[in-house]
Short mmCIF file of C-alpha atoms and ligand atoms in Angstrom, two decimals:
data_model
loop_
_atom_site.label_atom_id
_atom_site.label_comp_id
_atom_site.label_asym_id
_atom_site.label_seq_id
_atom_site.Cartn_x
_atom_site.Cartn_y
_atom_site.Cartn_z
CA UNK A 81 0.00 0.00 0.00
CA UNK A 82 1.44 3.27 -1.22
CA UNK A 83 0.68 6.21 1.14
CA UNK A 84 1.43 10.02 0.82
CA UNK A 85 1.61 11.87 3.98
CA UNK A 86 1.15 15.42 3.67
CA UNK A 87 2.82 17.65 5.95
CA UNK A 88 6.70 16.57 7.53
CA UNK A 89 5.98 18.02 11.54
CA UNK A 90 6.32 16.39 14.12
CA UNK A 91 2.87 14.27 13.43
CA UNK A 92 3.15 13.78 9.93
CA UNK A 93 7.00 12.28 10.69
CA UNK A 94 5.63 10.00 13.10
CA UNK A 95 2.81 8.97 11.38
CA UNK A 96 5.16 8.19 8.40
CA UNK A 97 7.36 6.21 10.79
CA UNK A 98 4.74 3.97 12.44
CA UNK A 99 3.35 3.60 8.61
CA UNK A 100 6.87 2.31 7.31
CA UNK A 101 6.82 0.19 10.27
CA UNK A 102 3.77 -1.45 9.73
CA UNK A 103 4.96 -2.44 5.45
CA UNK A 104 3.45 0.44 3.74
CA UNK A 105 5.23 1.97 0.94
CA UNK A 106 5.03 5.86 2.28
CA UNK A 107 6.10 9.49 0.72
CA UNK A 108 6.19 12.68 3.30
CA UNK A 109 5.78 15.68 1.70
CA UNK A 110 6.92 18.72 3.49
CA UNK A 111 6.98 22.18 1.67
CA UNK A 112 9.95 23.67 3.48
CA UNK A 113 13.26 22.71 2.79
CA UNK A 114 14.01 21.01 5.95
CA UNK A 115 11.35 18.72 8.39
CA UNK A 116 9.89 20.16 11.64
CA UNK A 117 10.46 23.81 10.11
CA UNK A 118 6.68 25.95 11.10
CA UNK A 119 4.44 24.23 14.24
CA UNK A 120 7.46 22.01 15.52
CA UNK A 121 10.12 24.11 15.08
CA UNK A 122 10.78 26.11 18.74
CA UNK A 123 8.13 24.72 20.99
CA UNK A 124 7.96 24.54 24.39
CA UNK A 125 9.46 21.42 24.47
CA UNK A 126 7.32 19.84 27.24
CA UNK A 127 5.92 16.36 26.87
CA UNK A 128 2.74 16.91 29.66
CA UNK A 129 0.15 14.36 29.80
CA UNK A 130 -0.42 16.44 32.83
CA UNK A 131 -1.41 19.76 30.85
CA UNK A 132 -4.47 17.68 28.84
CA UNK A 133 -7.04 20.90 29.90
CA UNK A 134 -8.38 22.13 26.62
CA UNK A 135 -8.12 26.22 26.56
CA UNK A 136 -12.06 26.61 26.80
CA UNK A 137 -12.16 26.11 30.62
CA UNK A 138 -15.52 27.36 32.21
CA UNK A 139 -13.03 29.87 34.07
CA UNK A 140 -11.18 31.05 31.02
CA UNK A 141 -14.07 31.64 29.07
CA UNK A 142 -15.41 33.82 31.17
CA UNK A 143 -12.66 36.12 31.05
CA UNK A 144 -12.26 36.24 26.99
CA UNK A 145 -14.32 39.54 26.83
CA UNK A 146 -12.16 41.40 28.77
CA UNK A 147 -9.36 40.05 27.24
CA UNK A 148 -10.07 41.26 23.32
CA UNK A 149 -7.28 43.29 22.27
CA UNK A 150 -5.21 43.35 25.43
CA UNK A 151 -1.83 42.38 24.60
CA UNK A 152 -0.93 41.31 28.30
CA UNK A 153 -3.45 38.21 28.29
CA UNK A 154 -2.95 34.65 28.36
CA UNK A 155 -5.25 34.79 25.57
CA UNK A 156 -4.76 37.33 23.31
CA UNK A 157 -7.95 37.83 20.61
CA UNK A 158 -7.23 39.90 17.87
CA UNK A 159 -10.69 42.34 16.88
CA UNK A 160 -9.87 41.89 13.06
CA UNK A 161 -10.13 38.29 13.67
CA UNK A 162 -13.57 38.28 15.23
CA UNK A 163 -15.98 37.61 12.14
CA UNK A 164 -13.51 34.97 10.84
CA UNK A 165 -14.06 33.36 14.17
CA UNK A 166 -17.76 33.18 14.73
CA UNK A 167 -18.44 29.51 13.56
CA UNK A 168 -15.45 28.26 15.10
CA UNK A 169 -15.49 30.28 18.78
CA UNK A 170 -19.37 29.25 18.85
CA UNK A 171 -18.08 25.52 18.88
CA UNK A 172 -15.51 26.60 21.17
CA UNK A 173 -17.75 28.00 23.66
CA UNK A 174 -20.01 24.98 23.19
CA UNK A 175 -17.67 22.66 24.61
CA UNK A 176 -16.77 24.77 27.13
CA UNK A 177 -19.47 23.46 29.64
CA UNK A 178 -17.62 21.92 32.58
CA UNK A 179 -19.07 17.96 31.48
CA UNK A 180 -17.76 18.53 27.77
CA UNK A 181 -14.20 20.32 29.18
CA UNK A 182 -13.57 17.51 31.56
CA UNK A 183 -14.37 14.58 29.05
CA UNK A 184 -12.14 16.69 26.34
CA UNK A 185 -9.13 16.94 28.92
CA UNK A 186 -9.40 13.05 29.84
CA UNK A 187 -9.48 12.21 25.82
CA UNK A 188 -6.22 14.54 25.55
CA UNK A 189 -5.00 12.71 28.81
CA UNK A 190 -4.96 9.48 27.72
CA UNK A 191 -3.45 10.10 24.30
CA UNK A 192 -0.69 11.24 25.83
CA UNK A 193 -0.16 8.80 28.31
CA UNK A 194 -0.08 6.68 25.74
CA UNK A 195 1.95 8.42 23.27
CA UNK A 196 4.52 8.83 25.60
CA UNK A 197 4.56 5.35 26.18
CA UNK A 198 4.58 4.87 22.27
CA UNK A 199 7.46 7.93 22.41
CA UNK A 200 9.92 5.51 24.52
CA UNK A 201 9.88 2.73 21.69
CA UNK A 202 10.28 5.51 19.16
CA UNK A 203 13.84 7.04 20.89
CA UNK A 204 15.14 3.56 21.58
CA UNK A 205 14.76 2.32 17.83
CA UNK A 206 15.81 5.06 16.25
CA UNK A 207 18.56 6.51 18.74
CA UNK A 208 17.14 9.72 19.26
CA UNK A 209 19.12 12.46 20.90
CA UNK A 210 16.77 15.69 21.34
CA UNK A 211 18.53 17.37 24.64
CA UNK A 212 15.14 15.21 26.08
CA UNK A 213 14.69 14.64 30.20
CA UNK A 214 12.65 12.55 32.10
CA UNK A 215 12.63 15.47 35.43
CA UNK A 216 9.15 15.71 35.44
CA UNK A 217 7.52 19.36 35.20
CA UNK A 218 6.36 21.89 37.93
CA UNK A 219 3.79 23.82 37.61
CA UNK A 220 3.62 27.33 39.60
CA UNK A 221 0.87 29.09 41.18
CA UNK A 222 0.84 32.56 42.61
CA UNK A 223 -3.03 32.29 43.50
CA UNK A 224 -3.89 30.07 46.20
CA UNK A 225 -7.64 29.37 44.26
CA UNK A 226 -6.39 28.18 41.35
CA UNK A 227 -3.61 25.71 43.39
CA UNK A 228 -6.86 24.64 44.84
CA UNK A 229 -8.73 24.18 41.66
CA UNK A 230 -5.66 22.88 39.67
CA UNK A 231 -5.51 20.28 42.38
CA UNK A 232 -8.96 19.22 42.03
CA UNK A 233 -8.24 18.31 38.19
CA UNK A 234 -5.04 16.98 38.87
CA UNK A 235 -6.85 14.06 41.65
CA UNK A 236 -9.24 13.66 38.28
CA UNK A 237 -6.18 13.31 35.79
CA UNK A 238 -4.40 11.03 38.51
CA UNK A 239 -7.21 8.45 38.41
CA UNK A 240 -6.43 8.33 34.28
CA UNK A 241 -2.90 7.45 35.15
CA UNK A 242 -0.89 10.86 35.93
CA UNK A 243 0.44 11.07 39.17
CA UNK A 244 1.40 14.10 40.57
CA UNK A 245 2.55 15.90 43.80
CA UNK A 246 1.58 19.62 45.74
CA UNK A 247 4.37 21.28 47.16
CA UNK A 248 4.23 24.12 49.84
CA UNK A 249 6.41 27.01 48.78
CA UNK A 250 9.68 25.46 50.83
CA UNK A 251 9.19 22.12 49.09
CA UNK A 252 9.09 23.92 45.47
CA UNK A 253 12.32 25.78 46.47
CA UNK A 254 14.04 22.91 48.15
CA UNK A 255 13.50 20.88 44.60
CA UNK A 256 13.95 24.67 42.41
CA UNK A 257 16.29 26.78 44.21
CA UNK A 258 16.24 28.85 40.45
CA UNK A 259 12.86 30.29 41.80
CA UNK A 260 14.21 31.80 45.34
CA UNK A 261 14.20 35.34 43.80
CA UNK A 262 10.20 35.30 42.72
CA UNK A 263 9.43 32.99 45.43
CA UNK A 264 7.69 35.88 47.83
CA UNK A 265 5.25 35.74 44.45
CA UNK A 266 4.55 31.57 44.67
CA UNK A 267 1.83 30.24 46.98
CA UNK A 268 3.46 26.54 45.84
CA UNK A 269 3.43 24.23 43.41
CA UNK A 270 2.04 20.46 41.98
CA UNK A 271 4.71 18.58 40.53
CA UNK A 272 4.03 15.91 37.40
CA UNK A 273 7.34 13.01 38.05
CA UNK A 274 5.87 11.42 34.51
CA UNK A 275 6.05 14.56 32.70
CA UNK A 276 9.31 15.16 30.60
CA UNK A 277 10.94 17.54 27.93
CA UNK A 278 12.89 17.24 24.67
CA UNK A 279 13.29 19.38 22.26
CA UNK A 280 10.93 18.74 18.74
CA UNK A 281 12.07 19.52 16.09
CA UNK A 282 15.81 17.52 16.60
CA UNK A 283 13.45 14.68 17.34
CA UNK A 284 11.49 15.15 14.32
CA UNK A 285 14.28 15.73 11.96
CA UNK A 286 16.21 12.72 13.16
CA UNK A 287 13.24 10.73 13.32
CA UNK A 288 12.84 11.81 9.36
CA UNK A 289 16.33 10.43 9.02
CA UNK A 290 15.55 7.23 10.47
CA UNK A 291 12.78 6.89 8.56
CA UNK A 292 14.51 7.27 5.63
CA UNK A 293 16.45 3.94 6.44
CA UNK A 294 12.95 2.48 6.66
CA UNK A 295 12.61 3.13 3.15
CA UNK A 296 10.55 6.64 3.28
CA UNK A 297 10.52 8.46 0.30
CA UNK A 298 11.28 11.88 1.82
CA UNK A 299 9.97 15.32 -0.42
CA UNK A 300 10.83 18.62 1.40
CA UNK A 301 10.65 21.42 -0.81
CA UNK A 302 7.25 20.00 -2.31
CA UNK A 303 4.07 22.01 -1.67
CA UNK A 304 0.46 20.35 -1.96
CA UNK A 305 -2.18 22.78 -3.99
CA UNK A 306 -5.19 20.30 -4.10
CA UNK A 307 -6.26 17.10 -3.82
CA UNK A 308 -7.63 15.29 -6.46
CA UNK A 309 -10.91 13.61 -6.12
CA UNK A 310 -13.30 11.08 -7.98
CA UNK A 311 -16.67 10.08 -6.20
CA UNK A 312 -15.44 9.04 -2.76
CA UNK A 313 -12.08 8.10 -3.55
CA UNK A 314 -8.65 10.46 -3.46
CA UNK A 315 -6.57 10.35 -6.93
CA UNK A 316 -4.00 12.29 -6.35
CA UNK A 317 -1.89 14.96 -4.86
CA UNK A 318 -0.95 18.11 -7.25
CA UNK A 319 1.87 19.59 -5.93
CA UNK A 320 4.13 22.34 -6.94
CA UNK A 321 6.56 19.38 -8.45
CA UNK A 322 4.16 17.31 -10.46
CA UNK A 323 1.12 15.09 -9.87
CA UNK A 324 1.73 12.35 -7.44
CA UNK A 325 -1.13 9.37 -7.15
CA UNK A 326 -1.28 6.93 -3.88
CA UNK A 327 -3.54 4.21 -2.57
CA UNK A 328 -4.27 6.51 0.47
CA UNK A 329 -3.76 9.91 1.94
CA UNK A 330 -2.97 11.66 5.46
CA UNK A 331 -3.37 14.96 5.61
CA UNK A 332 -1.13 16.19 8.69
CA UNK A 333 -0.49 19.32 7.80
CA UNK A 334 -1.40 21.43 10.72
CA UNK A 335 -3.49 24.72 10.82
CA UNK A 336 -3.28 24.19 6.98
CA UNK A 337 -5.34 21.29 7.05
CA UNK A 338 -8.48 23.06 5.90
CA UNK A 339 -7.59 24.36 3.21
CA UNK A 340 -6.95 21.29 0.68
CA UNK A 341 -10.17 20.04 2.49
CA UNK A 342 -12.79 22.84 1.41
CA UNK A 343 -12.46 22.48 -2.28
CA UNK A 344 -13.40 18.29 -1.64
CA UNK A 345 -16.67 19.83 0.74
CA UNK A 346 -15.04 19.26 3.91
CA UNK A 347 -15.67 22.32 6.53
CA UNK A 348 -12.77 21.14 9.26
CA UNK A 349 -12.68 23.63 12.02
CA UNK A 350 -9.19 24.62 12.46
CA UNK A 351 -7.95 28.11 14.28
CA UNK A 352 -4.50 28.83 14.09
CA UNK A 353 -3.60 29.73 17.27
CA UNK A 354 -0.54 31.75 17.37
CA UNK A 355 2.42 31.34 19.79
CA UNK A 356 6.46 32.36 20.81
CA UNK A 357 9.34 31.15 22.00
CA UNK A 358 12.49 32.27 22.77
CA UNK A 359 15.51 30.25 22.97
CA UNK A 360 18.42 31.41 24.80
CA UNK A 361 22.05 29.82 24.80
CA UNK A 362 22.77 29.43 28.42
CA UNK A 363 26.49 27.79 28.71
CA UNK A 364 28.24 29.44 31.73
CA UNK A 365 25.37 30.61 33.59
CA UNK A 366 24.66 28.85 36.88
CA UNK A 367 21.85 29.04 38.59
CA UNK A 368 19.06 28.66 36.52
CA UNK A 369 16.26 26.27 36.47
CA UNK A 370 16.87 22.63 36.49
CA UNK A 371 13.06 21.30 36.23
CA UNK A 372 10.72 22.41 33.20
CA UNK A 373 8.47 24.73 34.60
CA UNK A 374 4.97 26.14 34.17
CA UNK A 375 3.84 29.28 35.21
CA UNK A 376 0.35 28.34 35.77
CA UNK A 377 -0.70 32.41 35.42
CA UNK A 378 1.42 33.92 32.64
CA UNK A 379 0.57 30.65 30.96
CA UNK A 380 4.27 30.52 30.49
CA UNK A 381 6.68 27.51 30.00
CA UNK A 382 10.71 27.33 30.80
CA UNK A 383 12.29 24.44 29.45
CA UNK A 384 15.72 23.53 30.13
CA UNK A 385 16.52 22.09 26.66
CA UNK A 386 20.47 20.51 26.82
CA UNK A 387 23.03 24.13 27.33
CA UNK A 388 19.73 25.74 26.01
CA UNK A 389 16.94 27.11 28.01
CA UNK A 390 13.19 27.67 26.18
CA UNK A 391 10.99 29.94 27.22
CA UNK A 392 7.95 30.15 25.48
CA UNK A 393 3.75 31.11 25.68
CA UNK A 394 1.17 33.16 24.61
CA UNK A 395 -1.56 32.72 22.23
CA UNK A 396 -3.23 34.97 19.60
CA UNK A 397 -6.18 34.71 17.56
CA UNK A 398 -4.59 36.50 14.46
CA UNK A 399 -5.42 34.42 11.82
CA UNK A 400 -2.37 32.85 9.50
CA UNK A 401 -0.22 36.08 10.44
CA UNK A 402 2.83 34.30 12.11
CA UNK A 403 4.81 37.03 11.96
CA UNK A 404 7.13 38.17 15.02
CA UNK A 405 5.62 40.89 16.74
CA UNK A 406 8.69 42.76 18.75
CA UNK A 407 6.37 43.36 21.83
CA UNK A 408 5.20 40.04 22.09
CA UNK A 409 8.69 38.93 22.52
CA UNK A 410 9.51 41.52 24.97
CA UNK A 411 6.19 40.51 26.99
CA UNK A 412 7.60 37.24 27.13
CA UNK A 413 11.01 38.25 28.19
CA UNK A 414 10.05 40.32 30.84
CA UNK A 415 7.98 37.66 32.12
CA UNK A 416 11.36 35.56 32.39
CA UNK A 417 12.78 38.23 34.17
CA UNK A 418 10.13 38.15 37.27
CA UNK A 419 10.63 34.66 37.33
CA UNK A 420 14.37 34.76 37.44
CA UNK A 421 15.47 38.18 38.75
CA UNK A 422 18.33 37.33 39.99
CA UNK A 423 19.72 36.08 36.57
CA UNK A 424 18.81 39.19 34.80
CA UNK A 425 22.05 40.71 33.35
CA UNK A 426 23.41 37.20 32.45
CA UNK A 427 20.27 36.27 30.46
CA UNK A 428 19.88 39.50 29.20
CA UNK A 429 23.59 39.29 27.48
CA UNK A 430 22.76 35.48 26.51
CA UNK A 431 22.74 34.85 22.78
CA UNK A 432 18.84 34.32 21.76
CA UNK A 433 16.46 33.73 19.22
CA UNK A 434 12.48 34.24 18.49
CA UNK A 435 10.67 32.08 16.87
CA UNK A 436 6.12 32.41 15.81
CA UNK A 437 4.02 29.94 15.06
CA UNK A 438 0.80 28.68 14.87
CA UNK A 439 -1.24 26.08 16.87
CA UNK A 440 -3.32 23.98 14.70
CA UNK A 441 -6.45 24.30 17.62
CA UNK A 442 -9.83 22.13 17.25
CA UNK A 443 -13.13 23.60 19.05
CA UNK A 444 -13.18 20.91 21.83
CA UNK A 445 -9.70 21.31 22.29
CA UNK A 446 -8.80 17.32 21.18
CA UNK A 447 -7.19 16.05 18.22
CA UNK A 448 -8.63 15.26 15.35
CA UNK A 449 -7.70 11.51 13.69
CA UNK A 450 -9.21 9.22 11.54
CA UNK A 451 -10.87 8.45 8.38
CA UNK A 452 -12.93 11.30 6.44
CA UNK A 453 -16.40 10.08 3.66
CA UNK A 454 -13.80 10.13 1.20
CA UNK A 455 -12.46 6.37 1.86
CA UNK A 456 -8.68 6.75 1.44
CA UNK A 457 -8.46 10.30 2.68
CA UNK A 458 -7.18 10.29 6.55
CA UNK A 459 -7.03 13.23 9.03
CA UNK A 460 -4.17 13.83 11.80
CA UNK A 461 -4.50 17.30 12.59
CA UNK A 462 -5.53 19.53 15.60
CA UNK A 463 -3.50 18.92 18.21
CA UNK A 464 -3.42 22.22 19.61
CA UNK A 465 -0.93 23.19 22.59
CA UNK A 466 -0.72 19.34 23.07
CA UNK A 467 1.10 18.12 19.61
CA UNK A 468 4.94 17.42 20.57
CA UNK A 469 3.10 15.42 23.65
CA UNK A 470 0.59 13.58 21.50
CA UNK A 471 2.68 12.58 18.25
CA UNK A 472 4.02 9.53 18.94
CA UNK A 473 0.34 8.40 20.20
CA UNK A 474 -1.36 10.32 17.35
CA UNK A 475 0.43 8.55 14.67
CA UNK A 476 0.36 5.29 16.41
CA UNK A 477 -3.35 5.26 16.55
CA UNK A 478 -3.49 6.67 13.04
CA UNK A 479 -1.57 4.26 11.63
CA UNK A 480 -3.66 1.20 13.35
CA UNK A 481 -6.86 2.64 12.00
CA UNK A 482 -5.94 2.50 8.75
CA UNK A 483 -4.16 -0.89 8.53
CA UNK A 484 -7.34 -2.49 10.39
CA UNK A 485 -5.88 -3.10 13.13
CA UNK A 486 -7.24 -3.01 16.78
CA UNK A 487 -5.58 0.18 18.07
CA UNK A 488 -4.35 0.18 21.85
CA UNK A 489 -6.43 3.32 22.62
CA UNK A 490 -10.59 3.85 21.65
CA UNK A 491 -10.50 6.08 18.55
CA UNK A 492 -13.98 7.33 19.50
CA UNK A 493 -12.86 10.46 20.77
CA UNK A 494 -10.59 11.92 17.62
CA UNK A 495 -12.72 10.84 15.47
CA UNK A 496 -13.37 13.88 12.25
CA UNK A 497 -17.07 12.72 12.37
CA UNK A 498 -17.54 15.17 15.17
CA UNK A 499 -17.27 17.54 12.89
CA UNK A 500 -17.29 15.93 9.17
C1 FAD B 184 4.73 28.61 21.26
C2 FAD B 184 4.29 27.16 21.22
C3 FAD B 184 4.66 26.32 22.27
C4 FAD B 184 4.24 25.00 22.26
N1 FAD B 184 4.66 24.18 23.26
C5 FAD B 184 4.30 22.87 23.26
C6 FAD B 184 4.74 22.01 24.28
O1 FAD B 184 5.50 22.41 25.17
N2 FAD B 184 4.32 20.72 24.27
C7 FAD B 184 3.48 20.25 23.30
O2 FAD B 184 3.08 19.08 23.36
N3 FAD B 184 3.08 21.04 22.27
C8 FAD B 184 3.47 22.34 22.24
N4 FAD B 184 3.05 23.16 21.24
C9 FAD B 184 2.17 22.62 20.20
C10 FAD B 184 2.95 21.85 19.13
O3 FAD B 184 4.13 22.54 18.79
C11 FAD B 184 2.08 21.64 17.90
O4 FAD B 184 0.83 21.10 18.28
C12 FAD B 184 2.74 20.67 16.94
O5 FAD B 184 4.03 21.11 16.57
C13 FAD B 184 1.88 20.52 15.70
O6 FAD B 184 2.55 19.62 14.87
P1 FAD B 184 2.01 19.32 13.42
O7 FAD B 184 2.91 18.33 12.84
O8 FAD B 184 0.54 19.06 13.48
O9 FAD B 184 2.12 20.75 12.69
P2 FAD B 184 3.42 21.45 12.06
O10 FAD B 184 4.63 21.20 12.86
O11 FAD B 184 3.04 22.85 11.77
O12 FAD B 184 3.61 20.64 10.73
C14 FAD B 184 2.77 20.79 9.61
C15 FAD B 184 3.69 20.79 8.41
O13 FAD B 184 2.91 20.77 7.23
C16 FAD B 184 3.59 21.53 6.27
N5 FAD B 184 2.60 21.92 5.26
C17 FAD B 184 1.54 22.75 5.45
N6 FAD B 184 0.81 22.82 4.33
C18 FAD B 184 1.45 22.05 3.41
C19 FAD B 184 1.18 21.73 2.04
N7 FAD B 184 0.11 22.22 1.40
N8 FAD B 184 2.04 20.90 1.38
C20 FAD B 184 3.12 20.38 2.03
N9 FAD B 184 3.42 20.66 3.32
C21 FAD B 184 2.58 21.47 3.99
C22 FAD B 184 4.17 22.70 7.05
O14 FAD B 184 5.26 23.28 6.38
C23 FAD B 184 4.56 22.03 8.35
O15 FAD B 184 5.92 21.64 8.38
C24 FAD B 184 3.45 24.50 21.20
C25 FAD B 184 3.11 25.33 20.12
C26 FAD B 184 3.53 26.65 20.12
C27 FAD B 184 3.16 27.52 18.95
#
């Protein structure tokens, strides 16, 4: 069976890899030069089965009005954006009753779980090195009601499987002594041992490498315009090098997804969801933090990535604009700075880059993966803030579903036919 994957991030790479492992014949088409070059370029780097919560909490929702526009807010909606959003953020809002949130964050939950388990055959087969750490990941409150209400999820998410601990403020310094400086600002902490880091886009490259010893037919440099369709079956692929026909297709190419879908009929809802990082080089400086960390309020993550440290957050309804907005970056830097004040001037000197990109967000908040009407034509898409955590899992399960095999995890959830 000859498959095209469309789209070389980190869930189109391991899709092709569990594909090639499973005796298909595949081709990964990626339109940049290089794999792992837009959504899993400069994430976060966090692999947190912990951090399933879709971002259409009962709580947060509440707050979006007064957030429009204000470029301090975890959740930053752009005006222009508004009409472009209405069918999409009245989805959104649907699922954001507390039944439909909490069955959306135990779907994302137990993909990950399981893709992490899935993750761990990955590295070991194909040698990855990503600057990757099993540490766990801390997560930070400054407001002692939402350490109470993040521990009321967090007993929910440990009877799916994620166990996790709450640390006074003395316990979250004894482990973080990088936080003493903001510490006056931390009412404590709950602490995910499961939880790990590595860094995506080394793992998705090399995994594209390894792949290619599998016998993957790797395109980068090849852009997708359309898909080709007779009655309920997929012909081909036209892309910017020539017409390329397969038995079957995945589409896994992020936020992008919709695109080559609404000429076939297919409405997918798909928001880009906009995001930064910053990556600083931090050989020589001691004293910085040793556990990936979430700031729980800024909706901020520092990941110690290898002699790297990545800092990255924020999310904008702006449409495809990925562009790097200067005070955006400087939000994010300052925010740094409150968290390590005391390491100012040295990471203030550090060499450093910004990176933009966007999330490829669902309504509900949960991937979407599976078959679509058209019967070779397969979806693995929408993974939101959660896609470095879910790949492994995403392509796994992909994979199984279309080789008829009984996957390890119920599909039900990811389904497209919610929304096909
Ligand atoms: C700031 C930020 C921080 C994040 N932090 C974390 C984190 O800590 N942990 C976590 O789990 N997730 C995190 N995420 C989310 C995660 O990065 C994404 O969910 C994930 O990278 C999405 O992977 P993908 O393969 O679906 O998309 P992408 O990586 O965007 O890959 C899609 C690929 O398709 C290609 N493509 C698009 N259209 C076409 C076409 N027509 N033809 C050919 N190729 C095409 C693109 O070039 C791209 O390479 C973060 C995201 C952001 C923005």
């Amino acid at each position: 069976m000859h498959v095209v994957v469309i789209g070389g991030g980190v869930i189109g790479t391991c899709t092709a890899f569990w594909l090639a492992r499973a005796g298909c014949t595949v081709t990964l088409l990626e339109r940049q030069p290089e794999l792992a070059a837009e959504g899993s370029f400069a994430n976060g780097g966090m692999l947190h089965a912990s951090h399933g919560e879709p971002w259409n909490s009962p709580q947060a929702v509440g707050q979006l009005l007064a957030w429009i526009g204000r470029e301090d807010s975890p959740l930053l909606l752009r005006p222009r954006r508004l009409p472009a959003l209405v069918g999409w953020g009245l989805q959104f809002l649907r699922h954001s009753s507390r039944s439909r949130h909490q069955a959306a964050t135990l779907a994302n939950t137990r993909l990950a779980r399981y893709s992490l388990e899935v993750m761990a055959v990955i590295r070991r087969e194909a040698a990855i090195q990503d600057d990757g750490a099993q540490a766990g990941i801390a997560k930070l409150f400054r407001d002692q009601a939402q350490l109470e209400a993040a521990t009321r999820m967090s007993e929910l998410l440990q009877e799916a499987g994620v166990p996790f601990e709450r640390w006074t403020r003395a316990q979250l310094l004894a482990r973080e002594p990088a936080l003493a400086g903001c510490a006056d600002r931390l009412v404590g902490a709950l602490y995910y041992p499961q939880d790990a880091s590595g860094d995506a886009c080394l793992f998705t490259r090399q995994l594209g490498r390894y792949c290619q010893t599998l016998g993957v037919e790797l395109r980068t440099g090849t852009a997708v315009h359309a898909l080709v369709a007779t009655g309920d079956r997929i012909e081909a692929a036209l892309t910017d090098q020539g017409r390329l026909e397969a038995d079957q297709f995945v589409l896994a190419n992020g936020p992008h997804a919709p695109r080559l879908l609404h000429p076939l009929g297919l409405r997918l809802p798909i928001e880009p969801v906009k995001g930064y990082s910053i990556t600083l080089d931090v050989r020589g400086i001691d004293g910085l933090p040793r556990l990936p960390l979430i700031d729980d309020a800024r909706k901020i993550v520092v990941t110690p990535l290898g002699a790297r440290l990545r800092l990255a957050g924020t999310a904008e309804f702006a449409g495809f604009d990925d562009r790097i907005q200067p005070r955006r970056v400087r939000l994010l830097i300052a925010q740094l700075r409150e968290l390590l004040p005391q390491r100012e001037h040295e990471l203030a000197a550090a060499p450093s880059s910004a990176w933009a990109c966007l999330r490829p967000m669902s309504p509900d908040g949960v991937p979407i993966i599976g078959p679509t009407r058209f019967r070779n034509l397969w979806l693995n898409t929408g993974a939101g803030h959660m896609g470095w955590t879910i790949a492994a899992g995403a392509g796994r399960l992909l994979c199984d579903l279309m080789s008829g095999r009984q996957p390890a995890l119920s599909p039900a959830a990811y389904l497209p036919a919610r929304w096909l």
